[in-house]
PDB file of C-alpha atoms in Angstrom:
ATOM      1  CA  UNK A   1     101.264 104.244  85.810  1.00  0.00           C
ATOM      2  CA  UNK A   2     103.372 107.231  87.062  1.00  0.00           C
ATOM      3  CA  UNK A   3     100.902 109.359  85.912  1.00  0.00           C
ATOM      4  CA  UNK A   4      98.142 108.224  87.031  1.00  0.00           C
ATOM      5  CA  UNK A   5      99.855 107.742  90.611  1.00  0.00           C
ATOM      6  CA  UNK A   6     100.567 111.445  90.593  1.00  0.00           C
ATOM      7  CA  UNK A   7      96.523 112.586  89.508  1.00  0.00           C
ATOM      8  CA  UNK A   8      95.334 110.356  91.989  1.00  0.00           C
ATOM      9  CA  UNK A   9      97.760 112.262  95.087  1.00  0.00           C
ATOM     10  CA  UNK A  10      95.674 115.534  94.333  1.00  0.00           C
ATOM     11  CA  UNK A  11      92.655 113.999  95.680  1.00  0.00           C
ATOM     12  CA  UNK A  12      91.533 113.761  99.244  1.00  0.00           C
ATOM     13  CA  UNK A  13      93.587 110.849 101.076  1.00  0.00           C
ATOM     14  CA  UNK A  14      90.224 109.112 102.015  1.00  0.00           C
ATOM     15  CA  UNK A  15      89.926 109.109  98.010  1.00  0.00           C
ATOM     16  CA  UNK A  16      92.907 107.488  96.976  1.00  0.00           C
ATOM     17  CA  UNK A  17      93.469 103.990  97.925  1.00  0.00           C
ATOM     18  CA  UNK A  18      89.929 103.455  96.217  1.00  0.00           C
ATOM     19  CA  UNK A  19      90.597 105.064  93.291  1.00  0.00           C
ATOM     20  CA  UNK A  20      94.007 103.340  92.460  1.00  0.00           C
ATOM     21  CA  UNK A  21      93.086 100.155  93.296  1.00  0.00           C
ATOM     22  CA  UNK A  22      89.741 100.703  90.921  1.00  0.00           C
ATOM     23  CA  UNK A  23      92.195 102.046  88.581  1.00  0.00           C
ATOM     24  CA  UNK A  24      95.070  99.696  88.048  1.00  0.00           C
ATOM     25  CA  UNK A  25      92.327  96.803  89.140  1.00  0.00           C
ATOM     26  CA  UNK A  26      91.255  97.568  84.846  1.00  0.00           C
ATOM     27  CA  UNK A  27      95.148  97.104  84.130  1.00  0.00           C
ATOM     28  CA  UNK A  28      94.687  93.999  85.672  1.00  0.00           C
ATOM     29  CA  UNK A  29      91.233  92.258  86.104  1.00  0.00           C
ATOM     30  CA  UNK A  30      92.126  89.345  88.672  1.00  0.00           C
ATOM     31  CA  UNK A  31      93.555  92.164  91.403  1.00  0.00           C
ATOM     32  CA  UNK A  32      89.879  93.560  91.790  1.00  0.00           C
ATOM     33  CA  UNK A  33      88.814  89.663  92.087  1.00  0.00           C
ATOM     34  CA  UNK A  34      91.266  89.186  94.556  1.00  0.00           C
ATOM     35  CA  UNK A  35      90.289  92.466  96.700  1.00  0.00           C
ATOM     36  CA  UNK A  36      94.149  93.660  96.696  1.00  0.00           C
ATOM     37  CA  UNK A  37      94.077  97.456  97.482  1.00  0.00           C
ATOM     38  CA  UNK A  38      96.991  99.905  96.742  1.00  0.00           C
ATOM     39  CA  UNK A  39      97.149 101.813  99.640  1.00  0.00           C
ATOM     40  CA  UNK A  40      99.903 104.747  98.901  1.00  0.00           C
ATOM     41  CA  UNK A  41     101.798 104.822  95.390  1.00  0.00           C
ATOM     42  CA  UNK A  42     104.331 107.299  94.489  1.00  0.00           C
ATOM     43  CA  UNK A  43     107.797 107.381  92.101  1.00  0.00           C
ATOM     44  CA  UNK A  44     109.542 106.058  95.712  1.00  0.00           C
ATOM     45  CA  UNK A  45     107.209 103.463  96.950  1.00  0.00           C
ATOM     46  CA  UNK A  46     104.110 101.041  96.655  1.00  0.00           C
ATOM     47  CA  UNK A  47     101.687 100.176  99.232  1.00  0.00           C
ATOM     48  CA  UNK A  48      99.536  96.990  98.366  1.00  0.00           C
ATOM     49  CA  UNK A  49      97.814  95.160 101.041  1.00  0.00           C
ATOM     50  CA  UNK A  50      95.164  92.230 100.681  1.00  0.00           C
ATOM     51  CA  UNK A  51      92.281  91.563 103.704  1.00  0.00           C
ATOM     52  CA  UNK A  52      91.982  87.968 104.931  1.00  0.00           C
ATOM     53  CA  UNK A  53      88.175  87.758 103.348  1.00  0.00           C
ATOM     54  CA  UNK A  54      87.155  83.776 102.760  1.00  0.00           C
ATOM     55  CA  UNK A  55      87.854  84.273  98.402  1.00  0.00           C
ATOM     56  CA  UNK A  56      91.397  84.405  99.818  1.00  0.00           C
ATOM     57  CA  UNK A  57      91.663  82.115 103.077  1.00  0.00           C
ATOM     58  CA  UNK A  58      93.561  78.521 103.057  1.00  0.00           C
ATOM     59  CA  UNK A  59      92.451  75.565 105.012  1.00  0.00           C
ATOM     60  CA  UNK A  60      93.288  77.089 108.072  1.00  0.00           C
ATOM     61  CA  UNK A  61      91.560  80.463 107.658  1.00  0.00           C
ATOM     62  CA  UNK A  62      95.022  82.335 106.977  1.00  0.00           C
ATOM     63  CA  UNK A  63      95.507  84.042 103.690  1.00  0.00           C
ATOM     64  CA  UNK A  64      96.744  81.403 100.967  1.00  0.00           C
ATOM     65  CA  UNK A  65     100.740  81.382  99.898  1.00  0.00           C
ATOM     66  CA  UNK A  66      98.984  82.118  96.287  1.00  0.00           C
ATOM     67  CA  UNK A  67      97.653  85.392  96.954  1.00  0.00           C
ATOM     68  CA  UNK A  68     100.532  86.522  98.893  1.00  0.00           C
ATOM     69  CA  UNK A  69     102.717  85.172  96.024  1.00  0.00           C
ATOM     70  CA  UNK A  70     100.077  87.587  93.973  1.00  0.00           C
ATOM     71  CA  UNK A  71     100.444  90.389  96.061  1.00  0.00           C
ATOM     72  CA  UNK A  72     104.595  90.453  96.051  1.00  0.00           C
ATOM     73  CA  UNK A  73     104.180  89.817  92.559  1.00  0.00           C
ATOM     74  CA  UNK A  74     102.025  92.656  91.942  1.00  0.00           C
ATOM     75  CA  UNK A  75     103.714  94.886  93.793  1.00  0.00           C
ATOM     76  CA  UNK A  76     106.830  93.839  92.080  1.00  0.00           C
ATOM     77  CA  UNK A  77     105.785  94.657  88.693  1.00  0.00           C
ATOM     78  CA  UNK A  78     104.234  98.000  89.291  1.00  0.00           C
ATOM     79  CA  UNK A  79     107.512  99.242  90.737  1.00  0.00           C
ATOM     80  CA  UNK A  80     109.324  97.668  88.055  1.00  0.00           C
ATOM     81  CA  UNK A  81     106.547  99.512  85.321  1.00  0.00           C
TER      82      UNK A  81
END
C-alpha cells in the first residue's frame, strides 16, 4: 500500500485523491460502494473522508454510525497495513 501511496504523490494533486480511492476501492470493493475517498496518504498519515450522499444518510439525514464506524475502521487498517 506504501507503494502505491508513494506512485500516486508524483501525480498532479487534482489527480490523487481519485486515483487512490479508485485504487485501494479494488483492495476493498464495499469502500467504492460506500463513496469513501482517501484524500492525502503518505508513510505519516491517512486522509479518508465520506460525503453525506442518501446511500449513507440515517433517519435523520446525518451520516449513519455504520459508515463512520467504516470509515475509522478503514482508516485504521490502512495505517496499520
Amino acid at each position: 500500500m506504501s507503494r502505491i501511496a508513494d506512485k500516486v504523490g508524483r501525480l498532479p494533486v487534482g489527480l490523487r485523491s481519485t486515483v487512490l480511492s479508485l485504487l485501494f476501492g479494488r483492495f476493498v470493493p464495499f469502500l467504492a460502494t460506500s463513496g469513501i475517498r482517501f484524500e492525502q496518504a503518505g508513510h505519516t498519515s491517512l486522509t479518508v473522508s465520506i460525503r453525506n450522499r442518501r446511500k449513507v444518510q440515517n433517519h435523520i439525514k446525518g451520516v449513519h454510525a455504520a459508515a463512520m464506524a467504516l470509515l475509522a475502521e478503514t482508516a485504521s487498517g490502512f495505517v496499520v497495513g
